[in-house]
């Protein structure tokens, strides 16, 4: 961050910064609002649901303060553009365009993943919310995943569902192509040491270039990270907890 030595982030390293929303005091929110660009402020003010509005504000503050940890640039200096699919990337400062990031938020938790010169995606979900896995799986999963969710015992089924859900979201976000990717064109195998991705001809990609991790940062949250790095070695992934702009 400005005034401090920038953190080093080598190619193949990923840091995921986490903020527990209940830890953010009310006094910090006006400071977060001051960091927003004009378009961000306009979007923030359009949120009608207070919880979603708060997630957006904390998420933008986490993103801006996180990026400034790796560059000599103030939090307000970051300018973002979007690719043709609506995926954001760093436009300014121009010298920091190799910083790649992805942001995710859910009830109670915000996450920001950062790397250099690689593809990265992160997804967090609150697993305490009510979901019918058998009803929802056919609308968002591939046949192999649907069958596995159905075969999982009722007491484990919801967690299995969220394992697939977060992994699929993290991959989609890392690719930066949104829902132009067919949800049934790729699937995951979960029974090995680490999740493995497979592809059908409708979603061409190479399994070997992807690395996935899953974590349970709190008892009610599941997190998945997708990383494709320039080097053919597994990335180093670190999770860090922070309250943006908090002191002490």
Coordinates of C-alpha atoms in Angstrom, one line a residue:
X1 CA 0.0 0.0 0.0
X2 CA 1.2 3.6 -0.5
X3 CA 3.9 4.5 2.0
X4 CA 4.8 0.8 2.5
X5 CA 7.1 -1.5 0.6
X6 CA 5.0 -3.3 -2.1
X7 CA 4.5 -7.0 -1.6
X8 CA 6.2 -9.2 -4.1
X9 CA 4.1 -11.5 -6.2
X10 CA 6.0 -13.8 -8.5
X11 CA 4.6 -15.5 -11.5
X12 CA 2.8 -18.7 -10.4
X13 CA 1.9 -17.2 -7.0
X14 CA -1.7 -16.5 -6.0
X15 CA -2.8 -14.7 -2.9
X16 CA -6.5 -14.7 -1.8
X17 CA -7.5 -11.9 0.5
X18 CA -10.5 -12.6 2.7
X19 CA -12.7 -10.1 4.6
X20 CA -15.3 -11.3 7.0
X21 CA -18.1 -8.8 6.6
X22 CA -19.2 -8.8 10.3
X23 CA -15.6 -7.6 11.2
X24 CA -16.1 -4.4 9.2
X25 CA -17.0 -1.6 11.6
X26 CA -19.5 1.1 10.6
X27 CA -16.9 3.8 10.7
X28 CA -15.0 2.1 7.8
X29 CA -17.9 2.2 5.3
X30 CA -17.7 6.0 4.6
X31 CA -13.9 5.5 4.0
X32 CA -14.7 2.7 1.6
X33 CA -17.2 4.9 -0.3
X34 CA -14.5 7.5 -0.8
X35 CA -12.4 5.0 -2.7
X36 CA -15.1 4.4 -5.3
X37 CA -14.8 5.7 -8.8
X38 CA -17.8 7.6 -10.2
X39 CA -19.2 4.5 -12.1
X40 CA -18.6 2.4 -9.0
X41 CA -20.4 4.9 -6.8
X42 CA -23.4 5.0 -9.2
X43 CA -23.7 1.3 -9.3
X44 CA -23.4 1.0 -5.5
X45 CA -26.2 3.5 -5.0
X46 CA -28.4 1.6 -7.4
X47 CA -28.5 -1.5 -5.1
X48 CA -31.8 -1.8 -3.4
X49 CA -31.1 -4.7 -1.1
X50 CA -28.9 -3.6 1.8
X51 CA -26.9 -6.9 2.0
X52 CA -26.0 -6.8 -1.7
X53 CA -25.1 -3.1 -1.4
X54 CA -22.8 -3.8 1.5
X55 CA -21.2 -6.7 -0.3
X56 CA -20.4 -4.5 -3.3
X57 CA -19.0 -1.7 -1.2
X58 CA -16.7 -4.0 0.9
X59 CA -15.7 -5.9 -2.2
X60 CA -14.6 -2.8 -4.1
X61 CA -12.7 -1.6 -1.0
X62 CA -11.0 -5.0 -0.7
X63 CA -10.1 -5.0 -4.4
X64 CA -8.6 -1.5 -4.4
X65 CA -6.6 -1.9 -1.2
X66 CA -5.4 -5.4 -2.2
X67 CA -4.0 -4.2 -5.6
X68 CA -2.3 -1.3 -3.8
X69 CA -0.4 -3.8 -1.7
X70 CA 1.5 -4.9 -4.8
X71 CA 2.2 -1.5 -6.4
X72 CA 3.1 2.0 -5.5
X73 CA -0.3 3.4 -6.3
X74 CA -3.0 4.8 -4.1
X75 CA -6.3 2.9 -3.8
X76 CA -8.2 5.6 -5.7
X77 CA -5.8 5.4 -8.7
X78 CA -6.9 2.0 -10.1
X79 CA -9.0 2.2 -13.3
X80 CA -10.7 -0.9 -14.6
X81 CA -11.9 -1.8 -18.1
X82 CA -13.9 -4.8 -19.2
X83 CA -13.3 -7.4 -21.9
X84 CA -16.0 -8.3 -24.5
X85 CA -17.6 -10.6 -22.0
X86 CA -17.8 -8.1 -19.2
X87 CA -14.8 -9.4 -17.2
X88 CA -12.9 -6.5 -15.5
X89 CA -9.1 -6.0 -15.7
X90 CA -6.6 -3.4 -14.7
X91 CA -6.4 -0.6 -17.2
X92 CA -4.5 2.0 -15.1
X93 CA -1.8 2.3 -13.8
X94 CA -0.5 1.0 -17.2
X95 CA 2.6 -0.4 -15.6
X96 CA 0.4 -2.8 -13.4
X97 CA -1.6 -4.4 -16.2
X98 CA 0.0 -7.8 -15.5
X99 CA -1.8 -7.9 -12.1
X100 CA -4.7 -10.2 -12.6
X101 CA -7.5 -10.3 -10.1
X102 CA -10.9 -11.9 -9.4
X103 CA -13.5 -10.9 -6.8
X104 CA -16.3 -12.9 -5.2
X105 CA -18.7 -12.2 -2.4
X106 CA -21.5 -13.9 -0.6
X107 CA -23.5 -13.4 2.6
X108 CA -20.8 -12.8 5.3
X109 CA -17.6 -13.1 3.2
X110 CA -15.7 -11.3 0.4
X111 CA -12.7 -12.7 -1.4
X112 CA -10.2 -11.2 -3.8
X113 CA -7.6 -13.4 -5.6
X114 CA -4.6 -11.8 -7.2
X115 CA -1.8 -13.2 -9.4
X116 CA 0.6 -12.0 -12.2
X117 CA 0.4 -13.0 -15.8
X118 CA -1.9 -15.9 -15.2
X119 CA -5.6 -16.7 -15.3
X120 CA -7.3 -16.8 -11.9
X121 CA -10.9 -17.2 -10.6
X122 CA -12.3 -17.4 -7.1
X123 CA -15.8 -18.2 -5.9
X124 CA -17.2 -18.1 -2.3
X125 CA -20.6 -19.4 -1.3
X126 CA -22.5 -19.4 1.9
X127 CA -23.4 -23.1 2.4
X128 CA -25.9 -22.3 5.1
X129 CA -28.5 -21.0 2.7
X130 CA -31.4 -23.1 1.6
X131 CA -30.8 -24.9 -1.7
X132 CA -32.4 -28.0 -3.2
X133 CA -29.4 -29.7 -4.8
X134 CA -31.5 -32.3 -6.8
X135 CA -33.7 -29.5 -8.3
X136 CA -30.9 -27.1 -9.1
X137 CA -28.1 -29.4 -10.3
X138 CA -29.7 -30.2 -13.6
X139 CA -29.8 -26.5 -14.5
X140 CA -26.1 -25.8 -13.8
X141 CA -24.1 -29.0 -13.9
X142 CA -22.9 -31.6 -16.5
X143 CA -24.4 -35.1 -16.5
X144 CA -21.5 -36.5 -14.6
X145 CA -21.8 -34.0 -11.8
X146 CA -25.6 -34.4 -11.7
X147 CA -25.3 -38.1 -11.3
X148 CA -22.7 -37.8 -8.5
X149 CA -24.9 -35.3 -6.6
X150 CA -27.8 -37.6 -6.8
X151 CA -25.7 -40.6 -5.7
X152 CA -24.4 -38.7 -2.6
X153 CA -26.0 -39.5 0.7
X154 CA -28.7 -36.9 1.7
X155 CA -26.7 -35.7 4.7
X156 CA -23.6 -35.0 2.4
X157 CA -25.4 -33.9 -0.7
X158 CA -25.6 -30.2 -0.1
X159 CA -21.8 -30.0 0.5
X160 CA -21.1 -32.0 -2.6
X161 CA -23.4 -29.7 -4.5
X162 CA -21.5 -26.6 -3.3
X163 CA -18.1 -28.2 -4.1
X164 CA -19.2 -28.5 -7.7
X165 CA -20.8 -25.1 -7.8
X166 CA -17.8 -23.2 -6.5
X167 CA -15.4 -25.0 -8.7
X168 CA -17.5 -24.4 -11.8
X169 CA -17.9 -20.7 -10.9
X170 CA -14.1 -20.3 -10.3
X171 CA -13.3 -21.8 -13.7
X172 CA -15.8 -19.7 -15.6
X173 CA -14.5 -16.6 -13.8
X174 CA -10.9 -17.5 -14.5
X175 CA -11.6 -17.9 -18.2
X176 CA -13.2 -14.4 -18.3
X177 CA -15.9 -15.5 -20.8
X178 CA -19.0 -15.6 -18.5
X179 CA -21.9 -17.8 -19.5
X180 CA -20.7 -18.0 -23.1
X181 CA -19.1 -21.2 -21.8
X182 CA -21.5 -24.1 -21.8
X183 CA -22.1 -25.3 -18.2
X184 CA -22.5 -28.9 -19.3
X185 CA -19.3 -28.7 -21.5
X186 CA -16.9 -29.2 -18.6
X187 CA -17.1 -31.2 -15.3
X188 CA -15.1 -32.0 -12.3
X189 CA -13.9 -35.2 -10.7
X190 CA -13.7 -34.8 -6.9
X191 CA -12.4 -38.2 -5.6
X192 CA -8.6 -37.6 -6.1
X193 CA -6.1 -35.6 -4.0
X194 CA -7.2 -32.4 -5.8
X195 CA -10.2 -31.5 -8.1
X196 CA -9.7 -32.4 -11.7
X197 CA -11.5 -30.8 -14.7
X198 CA -12.6 -32.5 -17.8
X199 CA -13.9 -31.0 -21.1
X200 CA -16.2 -32.0 -23.9
X201 CA -15.8 -30.8 -27.5
X202 CA -18.3 -28.0 -26.8
X203 CA -15.8 -26.4 -24.4
X204 CA -12.3 -26.9 -25.7
X205 CA -9.5 -26.5 -23.2
X206 CA -6.6 -28.5 -21.7
X207 CA -7.1 -30.0 -18.3
X208 CA -3.3 -30.1 -17.5
X209 CA -3.0 -26.3 -17.5
X210 CA -5.5 -25.9 -14.6
X211 CA -5.0 -26.2 -10.9
X212 CA -7.9 -26.1 -8.4
X213 CA -8.1 -25.8 -4.7
X214 CA -11.0 -25.8 -2.3
X215 CA -11.1 -24.4 1.2
X216 CA -13.6 -23.9 4.0
X217 CA -12.6 -20.5 5.4
X218 CA -15.4 -20.5 7.9
X219 CA -17.9 -23.2 9.0
X220 CA -20.6 -21.7 6.8
X221 CA -18.5 -20.8 3.7
X222 CA -16.9 -22.8 0.9
X223 CA -14.2 -21.3 -1.4
X224 CA -12.8 -22.5 -4.7
X225 CA -9.8 -21.2 -6.6
X226 CA -8.9 -21.8 -10.3
X227 CA -5.5 -21.0 -11.6
X228 CA -3.8 -21.4 -15.0
X229 CA -0.2 -20.2 -14.8
X230 CA 2.4 -19.6 -17.6
X231 CA 4.7 -22.2 -16.0
X232 CA 3.9 -25.9 -16.0
X233 CA 4.2 -26.2 -12.3
X234 CA 1.5 -26.1 -9.6
X235 CA 1.0 -22.5 -8.3
X236 CA 1.6 -21.4 -4.7
X237 CA -1.7 -20.3 -3.2
X238 CA -1.9 -18.4 0.1
X239 CA -5.0 -17.2 1.9
X240 CA -4.9 -14.0 4.0
X241 CA -7.4 -12.4 6.3
X242 CA -7.8 -8.6 6.3
X243 CA -10.2 -5.8 7.1
X244 CA -9.5 -3.1 4.5
X245 CA -8.1 0.2 6.0
X246 CA -8.4 -1.1 9.6
X247 CA -5.6 -0.2 11.9
X248 CA -4.3 -2.0 15.0

